[in-house]
Tab-separated table of C-alpha atoms and ligand atoms in Angstrom:
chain	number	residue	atom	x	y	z
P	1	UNK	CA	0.000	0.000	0.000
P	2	UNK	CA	1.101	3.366	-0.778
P	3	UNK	CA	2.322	5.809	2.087
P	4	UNK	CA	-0.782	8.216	0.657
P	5	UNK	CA	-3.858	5.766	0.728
P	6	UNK	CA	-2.036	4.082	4.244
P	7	UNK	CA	-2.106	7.369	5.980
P	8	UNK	CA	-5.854	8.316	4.637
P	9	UNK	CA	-7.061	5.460	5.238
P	10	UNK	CA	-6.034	5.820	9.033
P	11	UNK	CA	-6.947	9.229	8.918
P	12	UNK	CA	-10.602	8.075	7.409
P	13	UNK	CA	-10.796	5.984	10.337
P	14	UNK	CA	-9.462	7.554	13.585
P	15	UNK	CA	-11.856	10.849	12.708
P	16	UNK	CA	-15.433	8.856	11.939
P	17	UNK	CA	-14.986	7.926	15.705
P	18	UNK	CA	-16.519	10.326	18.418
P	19	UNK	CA	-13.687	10.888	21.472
P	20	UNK	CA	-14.126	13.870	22.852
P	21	UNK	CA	-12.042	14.783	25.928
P	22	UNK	CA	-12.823	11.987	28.877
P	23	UNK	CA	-14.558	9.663	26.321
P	24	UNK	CA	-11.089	8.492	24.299
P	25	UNK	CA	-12.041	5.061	24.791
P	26	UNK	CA	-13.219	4.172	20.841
P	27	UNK	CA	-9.911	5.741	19.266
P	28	UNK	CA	-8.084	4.243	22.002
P	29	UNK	CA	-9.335	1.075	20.449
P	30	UNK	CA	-7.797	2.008	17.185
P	31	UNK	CA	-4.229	3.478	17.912
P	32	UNK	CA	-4.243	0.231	19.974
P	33	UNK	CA	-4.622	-2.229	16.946
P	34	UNK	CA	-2.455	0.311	14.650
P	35	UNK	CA	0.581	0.905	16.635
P	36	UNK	CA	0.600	-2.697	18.182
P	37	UNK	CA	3.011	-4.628	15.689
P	38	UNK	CA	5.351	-1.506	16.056
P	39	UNK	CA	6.297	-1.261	19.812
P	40	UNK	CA	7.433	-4.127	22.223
P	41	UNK	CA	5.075	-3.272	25.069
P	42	UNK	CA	1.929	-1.470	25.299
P	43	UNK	CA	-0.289	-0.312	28.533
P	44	UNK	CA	-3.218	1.805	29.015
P	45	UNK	CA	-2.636	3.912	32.124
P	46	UNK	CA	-5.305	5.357	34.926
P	47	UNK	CA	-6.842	8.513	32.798
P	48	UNK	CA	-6.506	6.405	29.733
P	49	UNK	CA	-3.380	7.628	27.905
P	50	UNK	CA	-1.945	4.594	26.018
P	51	UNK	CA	1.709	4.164	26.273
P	52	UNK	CA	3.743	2.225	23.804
P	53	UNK	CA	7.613	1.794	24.166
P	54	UNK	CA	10.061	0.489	21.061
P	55	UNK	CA	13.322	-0.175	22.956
P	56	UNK	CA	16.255	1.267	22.309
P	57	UNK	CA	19.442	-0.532	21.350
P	58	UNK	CA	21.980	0.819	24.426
P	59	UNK	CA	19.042	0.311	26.884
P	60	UNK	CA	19.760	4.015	28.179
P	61	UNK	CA	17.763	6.814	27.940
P	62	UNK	CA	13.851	8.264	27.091
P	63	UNK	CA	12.396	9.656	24.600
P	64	UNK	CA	8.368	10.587	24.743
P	65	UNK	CA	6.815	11.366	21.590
P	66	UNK	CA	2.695	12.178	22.319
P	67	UNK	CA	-0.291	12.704	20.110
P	68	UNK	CA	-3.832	13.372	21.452
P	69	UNK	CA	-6.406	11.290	20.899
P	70	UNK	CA	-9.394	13.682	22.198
P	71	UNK	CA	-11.425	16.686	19.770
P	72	UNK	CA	-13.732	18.903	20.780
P	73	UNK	CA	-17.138	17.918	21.806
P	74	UNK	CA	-20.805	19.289	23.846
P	75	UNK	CA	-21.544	17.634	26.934
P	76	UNK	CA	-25.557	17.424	26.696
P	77	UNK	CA	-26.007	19.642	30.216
P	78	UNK	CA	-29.980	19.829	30.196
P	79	UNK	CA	-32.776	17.990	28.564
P	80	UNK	CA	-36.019	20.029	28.035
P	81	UNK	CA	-39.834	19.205	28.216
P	82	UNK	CA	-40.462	19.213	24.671
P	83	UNK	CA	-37.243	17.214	23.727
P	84	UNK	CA	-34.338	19.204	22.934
P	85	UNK	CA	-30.973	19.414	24.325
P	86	UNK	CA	-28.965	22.098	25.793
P	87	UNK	CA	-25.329	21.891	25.814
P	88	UNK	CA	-21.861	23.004	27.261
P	89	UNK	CA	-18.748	22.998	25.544
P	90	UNK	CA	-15.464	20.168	26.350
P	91	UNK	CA	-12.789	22.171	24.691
P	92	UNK	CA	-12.102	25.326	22.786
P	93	UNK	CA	-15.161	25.383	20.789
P	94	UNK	CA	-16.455	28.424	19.651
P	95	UNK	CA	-20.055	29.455	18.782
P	96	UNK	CA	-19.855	30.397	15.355
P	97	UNK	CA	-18.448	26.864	14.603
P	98	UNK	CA	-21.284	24.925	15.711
P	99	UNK	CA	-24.384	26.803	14.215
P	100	UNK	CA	-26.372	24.900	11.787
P	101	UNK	CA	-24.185	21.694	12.039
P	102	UNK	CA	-24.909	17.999	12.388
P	103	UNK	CA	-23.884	16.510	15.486
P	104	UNK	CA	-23.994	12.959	16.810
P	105	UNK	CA	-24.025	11.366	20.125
P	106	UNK	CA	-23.340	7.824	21.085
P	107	UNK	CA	-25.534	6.537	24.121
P	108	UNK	CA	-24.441	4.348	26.790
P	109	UNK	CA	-25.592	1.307	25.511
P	110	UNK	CA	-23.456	1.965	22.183
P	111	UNK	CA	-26.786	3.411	19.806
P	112	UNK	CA	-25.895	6.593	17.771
P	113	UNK	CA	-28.420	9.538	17.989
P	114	UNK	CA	-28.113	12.062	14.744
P	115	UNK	CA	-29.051	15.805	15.794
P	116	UNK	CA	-28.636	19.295	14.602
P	117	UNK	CA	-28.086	22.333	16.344
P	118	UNK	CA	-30.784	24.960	15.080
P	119	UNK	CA	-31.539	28.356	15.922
P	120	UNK	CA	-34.292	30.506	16.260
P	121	UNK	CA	-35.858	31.219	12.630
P	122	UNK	CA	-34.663	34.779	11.130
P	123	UNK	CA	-38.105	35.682	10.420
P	124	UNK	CA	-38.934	35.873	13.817
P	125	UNK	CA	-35.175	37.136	15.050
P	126	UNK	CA	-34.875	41.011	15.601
P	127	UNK	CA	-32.510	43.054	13.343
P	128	UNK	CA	-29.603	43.095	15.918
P	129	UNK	CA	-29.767	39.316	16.562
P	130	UNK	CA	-29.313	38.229	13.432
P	131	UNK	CA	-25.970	40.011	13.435
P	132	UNK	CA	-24.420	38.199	16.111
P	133	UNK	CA	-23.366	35.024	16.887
P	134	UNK	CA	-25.628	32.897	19.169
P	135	UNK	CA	-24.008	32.457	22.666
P	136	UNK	CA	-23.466	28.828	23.783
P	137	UNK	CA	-26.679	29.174	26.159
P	138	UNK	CA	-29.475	30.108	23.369
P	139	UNK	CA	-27.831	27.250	21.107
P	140	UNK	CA	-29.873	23.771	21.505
P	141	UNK	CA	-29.372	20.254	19.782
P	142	UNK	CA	-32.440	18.944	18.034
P	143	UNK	CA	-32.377	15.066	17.816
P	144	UNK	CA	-35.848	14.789	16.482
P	145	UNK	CA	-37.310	14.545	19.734
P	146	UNK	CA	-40.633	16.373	20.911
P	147	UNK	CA	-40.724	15.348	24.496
P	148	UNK	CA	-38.211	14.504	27.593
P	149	UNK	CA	-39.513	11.022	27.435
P	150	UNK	CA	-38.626	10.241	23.949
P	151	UNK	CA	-35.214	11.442	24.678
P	152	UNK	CA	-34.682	8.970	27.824
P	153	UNK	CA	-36.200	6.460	25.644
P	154	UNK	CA	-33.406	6.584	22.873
P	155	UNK	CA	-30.719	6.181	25.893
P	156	UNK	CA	-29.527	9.674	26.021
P	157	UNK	CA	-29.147	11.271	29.504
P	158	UNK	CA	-27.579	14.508	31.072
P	159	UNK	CA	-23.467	14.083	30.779
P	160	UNK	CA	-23.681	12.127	27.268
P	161	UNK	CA	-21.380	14.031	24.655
P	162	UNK	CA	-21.490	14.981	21.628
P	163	UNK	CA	-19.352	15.644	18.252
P	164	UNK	CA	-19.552	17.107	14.909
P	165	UNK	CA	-20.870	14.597	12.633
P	166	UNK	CA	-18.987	14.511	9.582
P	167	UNK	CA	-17.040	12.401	6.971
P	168	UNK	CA	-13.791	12.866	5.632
P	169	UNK	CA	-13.521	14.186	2.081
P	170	UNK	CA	-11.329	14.357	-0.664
P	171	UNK	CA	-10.269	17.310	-2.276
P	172	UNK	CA	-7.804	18.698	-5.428
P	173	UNK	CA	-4.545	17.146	-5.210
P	174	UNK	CA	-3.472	15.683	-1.557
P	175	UNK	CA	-5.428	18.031	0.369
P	176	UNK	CA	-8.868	16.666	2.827
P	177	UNK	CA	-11.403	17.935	4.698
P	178	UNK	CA	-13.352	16.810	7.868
P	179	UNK	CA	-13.607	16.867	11.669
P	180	UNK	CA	-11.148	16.201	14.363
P	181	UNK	CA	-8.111	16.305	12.355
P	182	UNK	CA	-6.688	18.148	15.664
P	183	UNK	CA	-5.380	15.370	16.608
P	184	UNK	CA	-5.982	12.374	14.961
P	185	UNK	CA	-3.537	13.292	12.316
P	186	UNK	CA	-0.654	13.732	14.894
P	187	UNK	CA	-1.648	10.032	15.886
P	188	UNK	CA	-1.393	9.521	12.321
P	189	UNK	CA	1.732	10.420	12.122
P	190	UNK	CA	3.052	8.866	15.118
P	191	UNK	CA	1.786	5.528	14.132
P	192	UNK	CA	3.455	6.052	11.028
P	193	UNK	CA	6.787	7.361	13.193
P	194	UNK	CA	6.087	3.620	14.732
P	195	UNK	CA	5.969	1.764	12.033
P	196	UNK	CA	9.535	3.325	10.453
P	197	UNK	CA	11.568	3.807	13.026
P	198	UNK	CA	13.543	0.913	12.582
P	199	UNK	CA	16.523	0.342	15.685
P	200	UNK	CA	16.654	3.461	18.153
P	201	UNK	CA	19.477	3.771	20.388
P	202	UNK	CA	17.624	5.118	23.129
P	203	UNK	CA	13.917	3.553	24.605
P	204	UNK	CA	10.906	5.638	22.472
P	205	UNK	CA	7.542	5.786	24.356
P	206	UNK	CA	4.423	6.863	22.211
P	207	UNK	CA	2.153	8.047	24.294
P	208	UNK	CA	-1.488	8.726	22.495
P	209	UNK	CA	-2.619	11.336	24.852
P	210	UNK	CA	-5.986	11.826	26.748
P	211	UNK	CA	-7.424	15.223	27.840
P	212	UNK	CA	-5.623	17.358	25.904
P	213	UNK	CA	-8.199	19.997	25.019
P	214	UNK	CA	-9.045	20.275	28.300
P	215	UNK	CA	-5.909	21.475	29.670
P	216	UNK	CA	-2.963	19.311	28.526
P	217	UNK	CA	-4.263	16.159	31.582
P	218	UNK	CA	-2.953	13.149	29.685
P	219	UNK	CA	0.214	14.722	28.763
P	220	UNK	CA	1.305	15.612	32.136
P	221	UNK	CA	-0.266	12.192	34.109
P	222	UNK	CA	1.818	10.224	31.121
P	223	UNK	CA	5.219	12.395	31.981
P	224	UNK	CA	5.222	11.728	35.526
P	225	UNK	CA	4.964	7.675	34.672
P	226	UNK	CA	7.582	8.039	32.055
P	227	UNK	CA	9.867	10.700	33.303
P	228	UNK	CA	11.022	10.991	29.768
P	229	UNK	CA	14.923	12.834	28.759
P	230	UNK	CA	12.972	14.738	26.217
P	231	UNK	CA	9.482	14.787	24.528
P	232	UNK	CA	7.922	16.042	21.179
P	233	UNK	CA	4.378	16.659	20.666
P	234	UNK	CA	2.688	15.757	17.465
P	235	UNK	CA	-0.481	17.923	16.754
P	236	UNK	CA	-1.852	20.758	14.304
P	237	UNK	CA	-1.372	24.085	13.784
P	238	UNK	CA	-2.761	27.326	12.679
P	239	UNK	CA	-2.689	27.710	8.680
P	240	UNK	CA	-3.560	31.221	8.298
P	241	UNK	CA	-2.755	31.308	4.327
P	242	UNK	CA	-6.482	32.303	3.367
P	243	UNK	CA	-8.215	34.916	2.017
P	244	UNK	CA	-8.326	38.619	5.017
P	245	UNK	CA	-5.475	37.453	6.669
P	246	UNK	CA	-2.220	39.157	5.889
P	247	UNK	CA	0.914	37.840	4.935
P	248	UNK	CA	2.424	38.585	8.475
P	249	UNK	CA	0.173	36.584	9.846
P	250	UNK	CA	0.359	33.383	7.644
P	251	UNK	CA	2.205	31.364	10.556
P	252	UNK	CA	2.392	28.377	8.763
P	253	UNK	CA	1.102	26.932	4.894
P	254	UNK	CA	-0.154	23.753	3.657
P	255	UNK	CA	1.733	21.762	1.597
P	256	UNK	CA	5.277	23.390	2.710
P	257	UNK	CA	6.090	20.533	5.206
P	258	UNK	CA	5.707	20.146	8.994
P	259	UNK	CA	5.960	23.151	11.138
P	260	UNK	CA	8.579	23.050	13.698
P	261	UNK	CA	7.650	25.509	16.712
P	262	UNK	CA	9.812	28.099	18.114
P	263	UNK	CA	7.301	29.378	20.502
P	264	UNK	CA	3.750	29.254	21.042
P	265	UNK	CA	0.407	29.822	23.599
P	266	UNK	CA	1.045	33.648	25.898
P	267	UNK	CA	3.055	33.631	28.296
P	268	UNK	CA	2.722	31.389	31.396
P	269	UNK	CA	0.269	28.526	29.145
P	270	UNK	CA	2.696	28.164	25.924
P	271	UNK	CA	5.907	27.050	24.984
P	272	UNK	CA	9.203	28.325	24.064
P	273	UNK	CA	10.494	24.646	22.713
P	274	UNK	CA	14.094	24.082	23.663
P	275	UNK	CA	16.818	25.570	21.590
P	276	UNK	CA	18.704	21.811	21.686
P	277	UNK	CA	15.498	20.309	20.592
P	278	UNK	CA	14.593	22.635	17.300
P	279	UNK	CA	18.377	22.761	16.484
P	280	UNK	CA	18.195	19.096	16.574
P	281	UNK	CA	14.940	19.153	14.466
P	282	UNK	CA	16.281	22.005	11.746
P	283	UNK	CA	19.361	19.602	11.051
P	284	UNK	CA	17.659	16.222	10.716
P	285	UNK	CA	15.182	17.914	8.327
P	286	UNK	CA	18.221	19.324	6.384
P	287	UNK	CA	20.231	16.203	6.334
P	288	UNK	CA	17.184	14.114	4.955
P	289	UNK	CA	15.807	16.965	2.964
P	290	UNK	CA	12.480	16.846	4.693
P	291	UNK	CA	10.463	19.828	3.732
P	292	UNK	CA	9.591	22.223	7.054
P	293	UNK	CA	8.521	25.429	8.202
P	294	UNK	CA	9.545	27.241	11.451
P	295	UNK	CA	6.787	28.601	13.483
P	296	UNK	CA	6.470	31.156	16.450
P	297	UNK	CA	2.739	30.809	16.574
P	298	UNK	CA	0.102	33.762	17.954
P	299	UNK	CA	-2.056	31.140	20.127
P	300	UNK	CA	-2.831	27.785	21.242
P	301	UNK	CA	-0.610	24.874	22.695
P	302	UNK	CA	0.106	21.683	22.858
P	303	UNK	CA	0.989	18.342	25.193
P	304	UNK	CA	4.765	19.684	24.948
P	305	UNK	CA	4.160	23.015	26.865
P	306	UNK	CA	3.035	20.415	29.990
P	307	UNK	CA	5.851	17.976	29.299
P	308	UNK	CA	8.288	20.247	29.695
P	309	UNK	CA	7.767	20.833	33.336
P	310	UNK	CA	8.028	17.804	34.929
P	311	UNK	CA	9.983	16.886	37.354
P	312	UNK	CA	13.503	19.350	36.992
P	313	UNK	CA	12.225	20.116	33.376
P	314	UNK	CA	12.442	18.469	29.952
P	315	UNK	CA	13.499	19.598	26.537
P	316	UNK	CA	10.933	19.493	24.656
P	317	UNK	CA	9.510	20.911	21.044
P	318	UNK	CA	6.779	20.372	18.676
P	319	UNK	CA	5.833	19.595	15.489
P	320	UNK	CA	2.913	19.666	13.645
P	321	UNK	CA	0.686	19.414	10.823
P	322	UNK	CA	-0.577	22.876	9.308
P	323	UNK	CA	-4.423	22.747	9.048
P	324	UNK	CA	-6.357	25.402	8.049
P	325	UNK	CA	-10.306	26.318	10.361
P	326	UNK	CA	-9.050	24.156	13.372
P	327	UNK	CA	-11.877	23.302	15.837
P	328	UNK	CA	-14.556	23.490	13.009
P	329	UNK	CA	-16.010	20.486	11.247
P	330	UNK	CA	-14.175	21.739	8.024
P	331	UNK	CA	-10.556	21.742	8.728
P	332	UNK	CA	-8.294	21.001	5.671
P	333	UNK	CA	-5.064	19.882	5.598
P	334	UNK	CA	-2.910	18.455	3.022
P	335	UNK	CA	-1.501	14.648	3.116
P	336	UNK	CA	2.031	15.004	1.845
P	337	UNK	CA	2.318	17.312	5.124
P	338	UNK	CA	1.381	14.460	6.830
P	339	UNK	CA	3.544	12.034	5.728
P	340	UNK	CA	6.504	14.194	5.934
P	341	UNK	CA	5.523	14.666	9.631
P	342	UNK	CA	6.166	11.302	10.139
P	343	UNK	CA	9.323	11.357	8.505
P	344	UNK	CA	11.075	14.043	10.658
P	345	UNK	CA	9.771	12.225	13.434
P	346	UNK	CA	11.050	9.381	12.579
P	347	UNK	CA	14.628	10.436	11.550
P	348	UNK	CA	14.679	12.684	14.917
P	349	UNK	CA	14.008	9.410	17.072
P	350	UNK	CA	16.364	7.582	15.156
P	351	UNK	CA	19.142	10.225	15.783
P	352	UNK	CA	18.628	10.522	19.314
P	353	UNK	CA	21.614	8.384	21.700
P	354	UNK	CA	21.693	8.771	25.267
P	355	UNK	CA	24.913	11.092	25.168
P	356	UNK	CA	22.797	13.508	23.431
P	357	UNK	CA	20.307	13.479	25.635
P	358	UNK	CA	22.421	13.502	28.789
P	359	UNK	CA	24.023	16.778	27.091
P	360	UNK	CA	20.919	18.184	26.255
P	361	UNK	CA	19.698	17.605	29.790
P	362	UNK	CA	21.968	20.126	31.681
P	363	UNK	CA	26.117	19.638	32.663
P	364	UNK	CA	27.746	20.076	36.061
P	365	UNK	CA	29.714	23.439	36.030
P	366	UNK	CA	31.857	23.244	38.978
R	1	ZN	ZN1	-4.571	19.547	19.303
C-alpha cells in the first residue's frame, strides 16, 4: 500500500470515531490495533493515555513522543420538556463553529443519535440578533425529539457528549477535509513514526494522549509515569494562508512541510520549545531533505508546553501538521504534510543516543 492511501485510510478511520475529551475510549481502540506490531510493550494507564515503548538498542535513555487522541465535543447539560438538548462545551469550541451543524451522540448502551443544532428562525429574530453570533446558552441540539420522554427512551441522559458529525472528504490534489483532524492526524503520524523507526538507540515511548483539550491532563499524568529525557508533541497548527489574513500573519502553509515551533500559547500557558530540541529538528530535516517550516505561533498549545515541566524540566519541542479552520467540522489539511511529519519524526528518534540526551539535559559546572 502506498504511504498516501495508508495514511488516509487511518486518517478516514481515527476521525469517523466520536472521542471527545474523557470519552477516548473508541480511538483508544484504534491506535491500539495500529501501533501494536510496532512497539514491544503497550499499557493503558489510569486517565486512559496509552503508552507504547520500542526499545532502544543501548538500553539508556527516554524519549516521549505524544499525540492526542481527544477533539472537541458538547456535553448534553440539560434535557427540556419538549425534547431538545442544551449543551456546554469540552474544549475550545467556539459558537460560530457549531451553528447549523450535524452533530452525533453515542448513548451508553453503544446506539448513535443524529441531531442538529438549530436556531431561532430569522423571520422571527430582531434586526440586531441576526448580526451576532448565538451564545453557547441560546444554542440547543435537536435530535428529532418532541418530548423529555422520547429522549430517555433513545438512551440519552444529562453528561452524554457529543461531536460534529462529519465524513472525511477528498479534495484537489493531496489536500482533505473533515472533523477532528486536531489530533488524529498527529496520531497519524506517530503511528506512522512507529511503524519506520527501525533500531533506536535510546527507549521511544508513544504516548497517544488523553485530555488534551481540556488542559494538557494526559500529557502531564503520562510524563510523571515516564519521566522521559525529552518529549515532542505531534499535533496541528494554525494555517492562516487564506483569504483577510495578511501575509504577516500566515504562521504556517499547507503543503510546505511540517511546522517546527519556536514558541507558542502567551506567556505562562505556551511554549518556548528548547533551543537543543529545534536545532536538533532544523538539522535532521536538512540532512534528509524533509520539507519544514519554522513557526512562532500567535495562540494555542500543545501536550509539549506540559511535558516540559516535569519533574527538573524536559526539553521538549513540537511539530505539527498545518491545518487550516481548526476546531470546526471543516478543517483542511494536506496529506504530503502528513507524511513528511512522520518522517522528521522518525529520523529525529532515530538520531537521538543517550549522550545527546544527557548533554541536552543540563552539565555540572563546577
Ligand atoms: Zn490539538
Amino acid at each position: 500500500m502506498s504511504w498516501r492511501s495508508e495514511l488516509l485510510s487511518w486518517l478516514k478511520e481515527l476521525t469517523s470515531i466520536p472521542g471527545p475529551s474523557g470519552r477516548e475510549d473508541q480511538v483508544r481502540e484504534v491506535v491500539t490495533r495500529l501501533i501494536k506490531p510496532n512497539v514491544d510493550k503497550l499499557w493503558v494507564d489510569t486517565l486512559g493515555n496509552l503508552v507504547g515503548l520500542k526499545r532502544g538498542s543501548t538500553g539508556e535513555g527516554r524519549l516521549m513522543i505524544a499525540a492526542h487522541m481527544d477533539e472537541i465535543g458538547l456535553f448534553v447539560s440539560h434535557i427540556e420538556d419538549d425534547g431538545y438538548l442544551r449543551v456546554l462545551p469540552i474544549g475550545g469550541l467556539p459558537e460560530r463553529a457549531l451553528i447549523y451543524q450535524r452533530v452525533v451522540l453515542r448513548t451508553r448502551d453503544g446506539r448513535l443519535v443524529r441531531g442538529v443544532i438549530g436556531l431561532k428562525p430569522p423571520h422571527v429574530a430582531k434586526p440586531e440578533e441576526l448580526q451576532k453570533v448565538p451564545e453557547m446558552r441560546e444554542l440547543f441540539v435537536d435530535i428529532g425529539a418532541s418530548s423529555r420522554e422520547e429522549v430517555e427512551k433513545a438512551g440519552v441522559r444529562v453528561g452524554d457528549v457529543l461531536v460534529f458529525d462529519r465524513e472525511i472528504a477528498e479534495m484537489l490534489g493531496d489536500r482533505v477535509t473533515g472533523k477532528a483532524f486536531d489530533d488524529r492526524v498527529g496520531l497519524v503520524a506517530m503511528i506512522k513514526a512507529a511503524q519506520m523507526i527501525a533500531s533506536p538507540k535510546v527507549d521511544v515511548y508513544f504516548v497517544a494522549t488523553v485530555q488534551e483539550e481540556v488542559g494538557l491532563k494526559g500529557a502531564r499524568t503520562s510524563a510523571f509515569a515516564i519521566s522521559p529525557d525529552a518529549a515532542i508533541a505531534i499535533d496541528v497548527t494554525i494555517a492562516s494562508d487564506v483569504p483577510g489574513v495578511s501575509k504577516a500573519e500566515w504562521y504556517t502553509r499547507l503543503g510546505k512541510g511540517p511546522a517546527i515551533k519556536i514558541a507558542d500559547g502567551r506567556g505562562a500557558t505556551g511554549l518556548i520549545a528548547h533551543p537543543k530540541i529545534v536545532e536538533a529538528l532544523i538539522n535532521v530535516a536538512e540532512k534528509y531533505k524533509v520539507p519544514y517550516q519554522l513557526e512562532v505561533a500567535a495562540g494555542g498549545t500543545t501536550d509539549a508546553s506540559i511535558i516540559a515541566l516535569n519533574e527538573e524540566g524536559v526539553p521538549a519541542g513540537t511539530v505539527s501538521v498545518p491545518t487550516r479552520y481548526i476546531h470546526s467540522p471543516v478543517e483542511v489539511l494536506d496529506l504530503n504534510d502528513v507524511y513528511n511529519t512522520a518522517l522528521l519524526v522518525e529520523y529525529f528518534a532515530e538520531e537521538v543516543t543517550p549522550e545527546w540526551l544527557r548533554e541536552v539535559k543540563g552539565r555540572v559546572i563546577k
